[in-house]
mmCIF file with all atom_site columns, C-alpha atoms in Angstrom:
data_model
loop_
_atom_site.group_PDB
_atom_site.id
_atom_site.type_symbol
_atom_site.label_atom_id
_atom_site.label_alt_id
_atom_site.label_comp_id
_atom_site.label_asym_id
_atom_site.label_entity_id
_atom_site.label_seq_id
_atom_site.pdbx_PDB_ins_code
_atom_site.Cartn_x
_atom_site.Cartn_y
_atom_site.Cartn_z
_atom_site.occupancy
_atom_site.B_iso_or_equiv
_atom_site.pdbx_formal_charge
_atom_site.auth_seq_id
_atom_site.auth_comp_id
_atom_site.auth_asym_id
_atom_site.auth_atom_id
_atom_site.pdbx_PDB_model_num
ATOM 1   C CA . UNK M 1 1   ? 30.558  4.911   -28.486 1.00 0.00 ? 1   UNK M CA 1
ATOM 2   C CA . UNK M 1 2   ? 32.478  1.664   -28.292 1.00 0.00 ? 2   UNK M CA 1
ATOM 3   C CA . UNK M 1 3   ? 33.682  0.473   -24.914 1.00 0.00 ? 3   UNK M CA 1
ATOM 4   C CA . UNK M 1 4   ? 36.924  -1.423  -24.689 1.00 0.00 ? 4   UNK M CA 1
ATOM 5   C CA . UNK M 1 5   ? 37.491  -4.370  -22.421 1.00 0.00 ? 5   UNK M CA 1
ATOM 6   C CA . UNK M 1 6   ? 39.684  -2.374  -20.053 1.00 0.00 ? 6   UNK M CA 1
ATOM 7   C CA . UNK M 1 7   ? 37.063  0.413   -19.758 1.00 0.00 ? 7   UNK M CA 1
ATOM 8   C CA . UNK M 1 8   ? 34.365  -2.170  -19.134 1.00 0.00 ? 8   UNK M CA 1
ATOM 9   C CA . UNK M 1 9   ? 36.341  -3.726  -16.269 1.00 0.00 ? 9   UNK M CA 1
ATOM 10  C CA . UNK M 1 10  ? 37.073  -0.320  -14.755 1.00 0.00 ? 10  UNK M CA 1
ATOM 11  C CA . UNK M 1 11  ? 33.392  0.614   -14.935 1.00 0.00 ? 11  UNK M CA 1
ATOM 12  C CA . UNK M 1 12  ? 32.427  -2.707  -13.369 1.00 0.00 ? 12  UNK M CA 1
ATOM 13  C CA . UNK M 1 13  ? 34.927  -2.279  -10.589 1.00 0.00 ? 13  UNK M CA 1
ATOM 14  C CA . UNK M 1 14  ? 33.779  1.305   -9.942  1.00 0.00 ? 14  UNK M CA 1
ATOM 15  C CA . UNK M 1 15  ? 30.154  0.111   -9.805  1.00 0.00 ? 15  UNK M CA 1
ATOM 16  C CA . UNK M 1 16  ? 30.992  -2.697  -7.376  1.00 0.00 ? 16  UNK M CA 1
ATOM 17  C CA . UNK M 1 17  ? 32.886  -0.265  -5.140  1.00 0.00 ? 17  UNK M CA 1
ATOM 18  C CA . UNK M 1 18  ? 30.010  2.213   -5.233  1.00 0.00 ? 18  UNK M CA 1
ATOM 19  C CA . UNK M 1 19  ? 27.509  -0.473  -4.197  1.00 0.00 ? 19  UNK M CA 1
ATOM 20  C CA . UNK M 1 20  ? 29.813  -1.764  -1.463  1.00 0.00 ? 20  UNK M CA 1
ATOM 21  C CA . UNK M 1 21  ? 30.345  1.775   -0.226  1.00 0.00 ? 21  UNK M CA 1
ATOM 22  C CA . UNK M 1 22  ? 26.599  2.456   -0.263  1.00 0.00 ? 22  UNK M CA 1
ATOM 23  C CA . UNK M 1 23  ? 25.963  -0.740  1.656   1.00 0.00 ? 23  UNK M CA 1
ATOM 24  C CA . UNK M 1 24  ? 28.595  0.197   4.218   1.00 0.00 ? 24  UNK M CA 1
ATOM 25  C CA . UNK M 1 25  ? 27.091  3.666   4.656   1.00 0.00 ? 25  UNK M CA 1
ATOM 26  C CA . UNK M 1 26  ? 23.618  2.129   5.050   1.00 0.00 ? 26  UNK M CA 1
ATOM 27  C CA . UNK M 1 27  ? 24.808  -0.379  7.653   1.00 0.00 ? 27  UNK M CA 1
ATOM 28  C CA . UNK M 1 28  ? 26.737  2.337   9.529   1.00 0.00 ? 28  UNK M CA 1
ATOM 29  C CA . UNK M 1 29  ? 23.774  4.745   9.513   1.00 0.00 ? 29  UNK M CA 1
ATOM 30  C CA . UNK M 1 30  ? 21.276  2.026   10.495  1.00 0.00 ? 30  UNK M CA 1
ATOM 31  C CA . UNK M 1 31  ? 23.499  0.315   13.036  1.00 0.00 ? 31  UNK M CA 1
ATOM 32  C CA . UNK M 1 32  ? 24.359  -3.350  13.312  1.00 0.00 ? 32  UNK M CA 1
ATOM 33  C CA . UNK M 1 33  ? 21.781  -5.792  12.075  1.00 0.00 ? 33  UNK M CA 1
ATOM 34  C CA . UNK M 1 34  ? 20.144  -7.348  15.099  1.00 0.00 ? 34  UNK M CA 1
ATOM 35  C CA . UNK M 1 35  ? 19.401  -11.032 14.794  1.00 0.00 ? 35  UNK M CA 1
ATOM 36  C CA . UNK M 1 36  ? 15.731  -11.470 15.130  1.00 0.00 ? 36  UNK M CA 1
ATOM 37  C CA . UNK M 1 37  ? 12.410  -10.739 13.675  1.00 0.00 ? 37  UNK M CA 1
ATOM 38  C CA . UNK M 1 38  ? 11.529  -8.573  10.693  1.00 0.00 ? 38  UNK M CA 1
ATOM 39  C CA . UNK M 1 39  ? 11.078  -4.844  11.265  1.00 0.00 ? 39  UNK M CA 1
ATOM 40  C CA . UNK M 1 40  ? 9.337   -2.641  8.715   1.00 0.00 ? 40  UNK M CA 1
ATOM 41  C CA . UNK M 1 41  ? 10.862  0.798   9.341   1.00 0.00 ? 41  UNK M CA 1
ATOM 42  C CA . UNK M 1 42  ? 10.982  4.255   7.732   1.00 0.00 ? 42  UNK M CA 1
ATOM 43  C CA . UNK M 1 43  ? 11.959  4.157   4.088   1.00 0.00 ? 43  UNK M CA 1
ATOM 44  C CA . UNK M 1 44  ? 11.206  0.443   3.789   1.00 0.00 ? 44  UNK M CA 1
ATOM 45  C CA . UNK M 1 45  ? 7.638   1.127   4.893   1.00 0.00 ? 45  UNK M CA 1
ATOM 46  C CA . UNK M 1 46  ? 7.462   4.009   2.404   1.00 0.00 ? 46  UNK M CA 1
ATOM 47  C CA . UNK M 1 47  ? 8.610   1.611   -0.333  1.00 0.00 ? 47  UNK M CA 1
ATOM 48  C CA . UNK M 1 48  ? 5.861   -0.873  0.546   1.00 0.00 ? 48  UNK M CA 1
ATOM 49  C CA . UNK M 1 49  ? 3.266   1.926   0.657   1.00 0.00 ? 49  UNK M CA 1
ATOM 50  C CA . UNK M 1 50  ? 4.370   3.038   -2.815  1.00 0.00 ? 50  UNK M CA 1
ATOM 51  C CA . UNK M 1 51  ? 4.571   -0.433  -4.321  1.00 0.00 ? 51  UNK M CA 1
ATOM 52  C CA . UNK M 1 52  ? 1.345   -1.964  -2.936  1.00 0.00 ? 52  UNK M CA 1
ATOM 53  C CA . UNK M 1 53  ? -1.192  0.271   -4.645  1.00 0.00 ? 53  UNK M CA 1
ATOM 54  C CA . UNK M 1 54  ? 0.607   0.005   -7.983  1.00 0.00 ? 54  UNK M CA 1
ATOM 55  C CA . UNK M 1 55  ? 0.779   -3.751  -7.728  1.00 0.00 ? 55  UNK M CA 1
ATOM 56  C CA . UNK M 1 56  ? -2.857  -4.066  -6.675  1.00 0.00 ? 56  UNK M CA 1
ATOM 57  C CA . UNK M 1 57  ? -4.077  -1.618  -9.326  1.00 0.00 ? 57  UNK M CA 1
ATOM 58  C CA . UNK M 1 58  ? -7.820  -1.100  -9.535  1.00 0.00 ? 58  UNK M CA 1
ATOM 59  C CA . UNK M 1 59  ? -8.445  -3.309  -6.499  1.00 0.00 ? 59  UNK M CA 1
ATOM 60  C CA . UNK M 1 60  ? -7.432  -0.395  -4.264  1.00 0.00 ? 60  UNK M CA 1
ATOM 61  C CA . UNK M 1 61  ? -10.276 2.112   -3.658  1.00 0.00 ? 61  UNK M CA 1
ATOM 62  C CA . UNK M 1 62  ? -10.043 5.406   -5.543  1.00 0.00 ? 62  UNK M CA 1
ATOM 63  C CA . UNK M 1 63  ? -11.441 7.674   -2.813  1.00 0.00 ? 63  UNK M CA 1
ATOM 64  C CA . UNK M 1 64  ? -8.538  9.219   -0.846  1.00 0.00 ? 64  UNK M CA 1
ATOM 65  C CA . UNK M 1 65  ? -9.529  8.239   2.700   1.00 0.00 ? 65  UNK M CA 1
ATOM 66  C CA . UNK M 1 66  ? -10.539 4.714   1.740   1.00 0.00 ? 66  UNK M CA 1
ATOM 67  C CA . UNK M 1 67  ? -7.365  4.360   -0.351  1.00 0.00 ? 67  UNK M CA 1
ATOM 68  C CA . UNK M 1 68  ? -5.143  5.472   2.555   1.00 0.00 ? 68  UNK M CA 1
ATOM 69  C CA . UNK M 1 69  ? -6.905  3.078   4.911   1.00 0.00 ? 69  UNK M CA 1
ATOM 70  C CA . UNK M 1 70  ? -6.582  0.190   2.455   1.00 0.00 ? 70  UNK M CA 1
ATOM 71  C CA . UNK M 1 71  ? -2.881  0.835   1.891   1.00 0.00 ? 71  UNK M CA 1
ATOM 72  C CA . UNK M 1 72  ? -2.251  1.068   5.635   1.00 0.00 ? 72  UNK M CA 1
ATOM 73  C CA . UNK M 1 73  ? -4.164  -2.190  6.166   1.00 0.00 ? 73  UNK M CA 1
ATOM 74  C CA . UNK M 1 74  ? -2.328  -4.131  3.472   1.00 0.00 ? 74  UNK M CA 1
ATOM 75  C CA . UNK M 1 75  ? 1.011   -2.781  4.739   1.00 0.00 ? 75  UNK M CA 1
ATOM 76  C CA . UNK M 1 76  ? 0.204   -4.121  8.217   1.00 0.00 ? 76  UNK M CA 1
ATOM 77  C CA . UNK M 1 77  ? -0.963  -7.481  6.800   1.00 0.00 ? 77  UNK M CA 1
ATOM 78  C CA . UNK M 1 78  ? 2.277   -7.783  4.768   1.00 0.00 ? 78  UNK M CA 1
ATOM 79  C CA . UNK M 1 79  ? 4.283   -7.083  7.950   1.00 0.00 ? 79  UNK M CA 1
ATOM 80  C CA . UNK M 1 80  ? 2.318   -9.738  9.828   1.00 0.00 ? 80  UNK M CA 1
ATOM 81  C CA . UNK M 1 81  ? 2.703   -12.223 6.956   1.00 0.00 ? 81  UNK M CA 1
ATOM 82  C CA . UNK M 1 82  ? 6.482   -11.705 6.999   1.00 0.00 ? 82  UNK M CA 1
ATOM 83  C CA . UNK M 1 83  ? 6.558   -12.261 10.766  1.00 0.00 ? 83  UNK M CA 1
ATOM 84  C CA . UNK M 1 84  ? 4.950   -15.642 10.133  1.00 0.00 ? 84  UNK M CA 1
ATOM 85  C CA . UNK M 1 85  ? 7.879   -16.756 7.950   1.00 0.00 ? 85  UNK M CA 1
ATOM 86  C CA . UNK M 1 86  ? 10.954  -18.596 9.260   1.00 0.00 ? 86  UNK M CA 1
ATOM 87  C CA . UNK M 1 87  ? 13.664  -16.279 10.663  1.00 0.00 ? 87  UNK M CA 1
ATOM 88  C CA . UNK M 1 88  ? 16.045  -16.987 7.768   1.00 0.00 ? 88  UNK M CA 1
ATOM 89  C CA . UNK M 1 89  ? 13.356  -15.938 5.280   1.00 0.00 ? 89  UNK M CA 1
ATOM 90  C CA . UNK M 1 90  ? 12.519  -12.871 7.369   1.00 0.00 ? 90  UNK M CA 1
ATOM 91  C CA . UNK M 1 91  ? 16.205  -11.911 7.118   1.00 0.00 ? 91  UNK M CA 1
ATOM 92  C CA . UNK M 1 92  ? 16.090  -12.219 3.318   1.00 0.00 ? 92  UNK M CA 1
ATOM 93  C CA . UNK M 1 93  ? 12.945  -10.078 3.129   1.00 0.00 ? 93  UNK M CA 1
ATOM 94  C CA . UNK M 1 94  ? 14.549  -7.570  5.532   1.00 0.00 ? 94  UNK M CA 1
ATOM 95  C CA . UNK M 1 95  ? 17.548  -7.403  3.173   1.00 0.00 ? 95  UNK M CA 1
ATOM 96  C CA . UNK M 1 96  ? 15.234  -6.823  0.206   1.00 0.00 ? 96  UNK M CA 1
ATOM 97  C CA . UNK M 1 97  ? 13.489  -3.957  1.931   1.00 0.00 ? 97  UNK M CA 1
ATOM 98  C CA . UNK M 1 98  ? 16.846  -2.606  3.118   1.00 0.00 ? 98  UNK M CA 1
ATOM 99  C CA . UNK M 1 99  ? 18.019  -2.621  -0.469  1.00 0.00 ? 99  UNK M CA 1
ATOM 100 C CA . UNK M 1 100 ? 14.887  -0.795  -1.633  1.00 0.00 ? 100 UNK M CA 1
ATOM 101 C CA . UNK M 1 101 ? 15.326  1.747   1.207   1.00 0.00 ? 101 UNK M CA 1
ATOM 102 C CA . UNK M 1 102 ? 18.943  2.542   0.263   1.00 0.00 ? 102 UNK M CA 1
ATOM 103 C CA . UNK M 1 103 ? 18.922  5.580   -2.025  1.00 0.00 ? 103 UNK M CA 1
ATOM 104 C CA . UNK M 1 104 ? 21.729  4.458   -4.416  1.00 0.00 ? 104 UNK M CA 1
ATOM 105 C CA . UNK M 1 105 ? 20.160  0.994   -4.801  1.00 0.00 ? 105 UNK M CA 1
ATOM 106 C CA . UNK M 1 106 ? 16.702  2.519   -5.294  1.00 0.00 ? 106 UNK M CA 1
ATOM 107 C CA . UNK M 1 107 ? 18.162  4.757   -7.975  1.00 0.00 ? 107 UNK M CA 1
ATOM 108 C CA . UNK M 1 108 ? 20.300  2.186   -9.826  1.00 0.00 ? 108 UNK M CA 1
ATOM 109 C CA . UNK M 1 109 ? 18.427  -1.068  -9.312  1.00 0.00 ? 109 UNK M CA 1
ATOM 110 C CA . UNK M 1 110 ? 14.851  0.189   -9.194  1.00 0.00 ? 110 UNK M CA 1
ATOM 111 C CA . UNK M 1 111 ? 15.239  3.272   -11.408 1.00 0.00 ? 111 UNK M CA 1
ATOM 112 C CA . UNK M 1 112 ? 13.351  5.410   -8.912  1.00 0.00 ? 112 UNK M CA 1
ATOM 113 C CA . UNK M 1 113 ? 15.246  8.635   -8.281  1.00 0.00 ? 113 UNK M CA 1
ATOM 114 C CA . UNK M 1 114 ? 12.856  10.268  -5.801  1.00 0.00 ? 114 UNK M CA 1
ATOM 115 C CA . UNK M 1 115 ? 12.236  8.900   -2.306  1.00 0.00 ? 115 UNK M CA 1
ATOM 116 C CA . UNK M 1 116 ? 9.508   6.279   -2.287  1.00 0.00 ? 116 UNK M CA 1
ATOM 117 C CA . UNK M 1 117 ? 7.030   8.653   -0.665  1.00 0.00 ? 117 UNK M CA 1
ATOM 118 C CA . UNK M 1 118 ? 7.430   10.970  -3.701  1.00 0.00 ? 118 UNK M CA 1
ATOM 119 C CA . UNK M 1 119 ? 7.668   8.318   -6.437  1.00 0.00 ? 119 UNK M CA 1
ATOM 120 C CA . UNK M 1 120 ? 4.975   8.465   -9.100  1.00 0.00 ? 120 UNK M CA 1
ATOM 121 C CA . UNK M 1 121 ? 2.855   5.399   -9.852  1.00 0.00 ? 121 UNK M CA 1
ATOM 122 C CA . UNK M 1 122 ? 4.408   5.326   -13.346 1.00 0.00 ? 122 UNK M CA 1
ATOM 123 C CA . UNK M 1 123 ? 7.931   5.129   -11.885 1.00 0.00 ? 123 UNK M CA 1
ATOM 124 C CA . UNK M 1 124 ? 6.897   2.365   -9.496  1.00 0.00 ? 124 UNK M CA 1
ATOM 125 C CA . UNK M 1 125 ? 5.123   0.458   -12.317 1.00 0.00 ? 125 UNK M CA 1
ATOM 126 C CA . UNK M 1 126 ? 8.210   0.720   -14.522 1.00 0.00 ? 126 UNK M CA 1
ATOM 127 C CA . UNK M 1 127 ? 10.376  -0.572  -11.657 1.00 0.00 ? 127 UNK M CA 1
ATOM 128 C CA . UNK M 1 128 ? 8.059   -3.506  -11.037 1.00 0.00 ? 128 UNK M CA 1
ATOM 129 C CA . UNK M 1 129 ? 7.825   -4.386  -14.722 1.00 0.00 ? 129 UNK M CA 1
ATOM 130 C CA . UNK M 1 130 ? 11.603  -4.146  -15.016 1.00 0.00 ? 130 UNK M CA 1
ATOM 131 C CA . UNK M 1 131 ? 12.201  -6.543  -12.163 1.00 0.00 ? 131 UNK M CA 1
ATOM 132 C CA . UNK M 1 132 ? 9.416   -8.890  -13.319 1.00 0.00 ? 132 UNK M CA 1
ATOM 133 C CA . UNK M 1 133 ? 11.035  -9.306  -16.710 1.00 0.00 ? 133 UNK M CA 1
ATOM 134 C CA . UNK M 1 134 ? 14.689  -8.823  -15.712 1.00 0.00 ? 134 UNK M CA 1
ATOM 135 C CA . UNK M 1 135 ? 17.332  -11.113 -17.136 1.00 0.00 ? 135 UNK M CA 1
ATOM 136 C CA . UNK M 1 136 ? 18.708  -11.819 -13.661 1.00 0.00 ? 136 UNK M CA 1
ATOM 137 C CA . UNK M 1 137 ? 16.702  -14.428 -11.807 1.00 0.00 ? 137 UNK M CA 1
ATOM 138 C CA . UNK M 1 138 ? 17.511  -12.815 -8.438  1.00 0.00 ? 138 UNK M CA 1
ATOM 139 C CA . UNK M 1 139 ? 15.615  -9.633  -9.371  1.00 0.00 ? 139 UNK M CA 1
ATOM 140 C CA . UNK M 1 140 ? 12.754  -11.687 -10.786 1.00 0.00 ? 140 UNK M CA 1
ATOM 141 C CA . UNK M 1 141 ? 12.633  -13.596 -7.479  1.00 0.00 ? 141 UNK M CA 1
ATOM 142 C CA . UNK M 1 142 ? 12.570  -10.327 -5.577  1.00 0.00 ? 142 UNK M CA 1
ATOM 143 C CA . UNK M 1 143 ? 9.629   -9.146  -7.722  1.00 0.00 ? 143 UNK M CA 1
ATOM 144 C CA . UNK M 1 144 ? 7.764   -12.404 -7.129  1.00 0.00 ? 144 UNK M CA 1
ATOM 145 C CA . UNK M 1 145 ? 8.411   -12.164 -3.382  1.00 0.00 ? 145 UNK M CA 1
ATOM 146 C CA . UNK M 1 146 ? 6.942   -8.663  -3.313  1.00 0.00 ? 146 UNK M CA 1
ATOM 147 C CA . UNK M 1 147 ? 4.033   -9.756  -5.501  1.00 0.00 ? 147 UNK M CA 1
ATOM 148 C CA . UNK M 1 148 ? 3.183   -12.791 -3.407  1.00 0.00 ? 148 UNK M CA 1
ATOM 149 C CA . UNK M 1 149 ? 3.435   -10.885 -0.134  1.00 0.00 ? 149 UNK M CA 1
ATOM 150 C CA . UNK M 1 150 ? 1.316   -7.960  -1.301  1.00 0.00 ? 150 UNK M CA 1
ATOM 151 C CA . UNK M 1 151 ? -1.320  -9.760  -3.351  1.00 0.00 ? 151 UNK M CA 1
ATOM 152 C CA . UNK M 1 152 ? -1.560  -12.628 -0.824  1.00 0.00 ? 152 UNK M CA 1
ATOM 153 C CA . UNK M 1 153 ? -1.990  -10.199 2.052   1.00 0.00 ? 153 UNK M CA 1
ATOM 154 C CA . UNK M 1 154 ? -4.584  -8.199  0.142   1.00 0.00 ? 154 UNK M CA 1
ATOM 155 C CA . UNK M 1 155 ? -6.762  -11.191 -0.718  1.00 0.00 ? 155 UNK M CA 1
ATOM 156 C CA . UNK M 1 156 ? -6.309  -12.793 2.704   1.00 0.00 ? 156 UNK M CA 1
ATOM 157 C CA . UNK M 1 157 ? -8.713  -10.092 3.939   1.00 0.00 ? 157 UNK M CA 1
ATOM 158 C CA . UNK M 1 158 ? -12.328 -11.168 3.481   1.00 0.00 ? 158 UNK M CA 1
ATOM 159 C CA . UNK M 1 159 ? -13.354 -7.571  2.660   1.00 0.00 ? 159 UNK M CA 1
ATOM 160 C CA . UNK M 1 160 ? -11.455 -7.844  -0.652  1.00 0.00 ? 160 UNK M CA 1
ATOM 161 C CA . UNK M 1 161 ? -13.232 -10.999 -1.826  1.00 0.00 ? 161 UNK M CA 1
ATOM 162 C CA . UNK M 1 162 ? -16.381 -9.345  -3.145  1.00 0.00 ? 162 UNK M CA 1
ATOM 163 C CA . UNK M 1 163 ? -14.428 -7.355  -5.734  1.00 0.00 ? 163 UNK M CA 1
ATOM 164 C CA . UNK M 1 164 ? -13.347 -10.565 -7.451  1.00 0.00 ? 164 UNK M CA 1
ATOM 165 C CA . UNK M 1 165 ? -16.615 -12.421 -6.972  1.00 0.00 ? 165 UNK M CA 1
ATOM 166 C CA . UNK M 1 166 ? -15.305 -14.875 -4.392  1.00 0.00 ? 166 UNK M CA 1
ATOM 167 C CA . UNK M 1 167 ? -18.086 -15.710 -1.957  1.00 0.00 ? 167 UNK M CA 1
ATOM 168 C CA . UNK M 1 168 ? -15.737 -17.143 0.656   1.00 0.00 ? 168 UNK M CA 1
ATOM 169 C CA . UNK M 1 169 ? -15.206 -20.697 1.879   1.00 0.00 ? 169 UNK M CA 1
ATOM 170 C CA . UNK M 1 170 ? -18.117 -23.074 1.886   1.00 0.00 ? 170 UNK M CA 1
ATOM 171 C CA . UNK M 1 171 ? -19.885 -22.675 5.204   1.00 0.00 ? 171 UNK M CA 1
ATOM 172 C CA . UNK M 1 172 ? -19.884 -26.421 5.913   1.00 0.00 ? 172 UNK M CA 1
ATOM 173 C CA . UNK M 1 173 ? -16.102 -26.454 5.632   1.00 0.00 ? 173 UNK M CA 1
ATOM 174 C CA . UNK M 1 174 ? -15.433 -23.225 7.529   1.00 0.00 ? 174 UNK M CA 1
#
């Protein structure tokens, strides 16, 4: 099927209106954005809990209770890491998680149709790979932000060092 220029512009306009409408509905449902510190809420937290184990791969324990504890711990460390960033950067990260939490954006930008709590690891992996290699630098930057926050928070915990053979800092320097 060949798309004409007029059809392409109509489709682009419809897509822009749909995203703007979705953003307006999200802002209306969530309330006005309060200036201040980062808050990891509801669906944004579910997104992080779905993304972290896929991004960390085999580093996350396989046993269910240990896995749940590890994911909860890394989620909290990511939240604390974000709170250590400047307020302007916290706002950008808040916007990223807000975008991931918004169902239409999750569906169209991430390719994940189910809510994050129900997303399969394969869906999440495909989303991450898509953003990592995307032709738009903004989505690549968003992937790298998620990667750096999650992986950095995971390996900031001394209990994860043994798995990669890192003995820790030299005692004389610590």
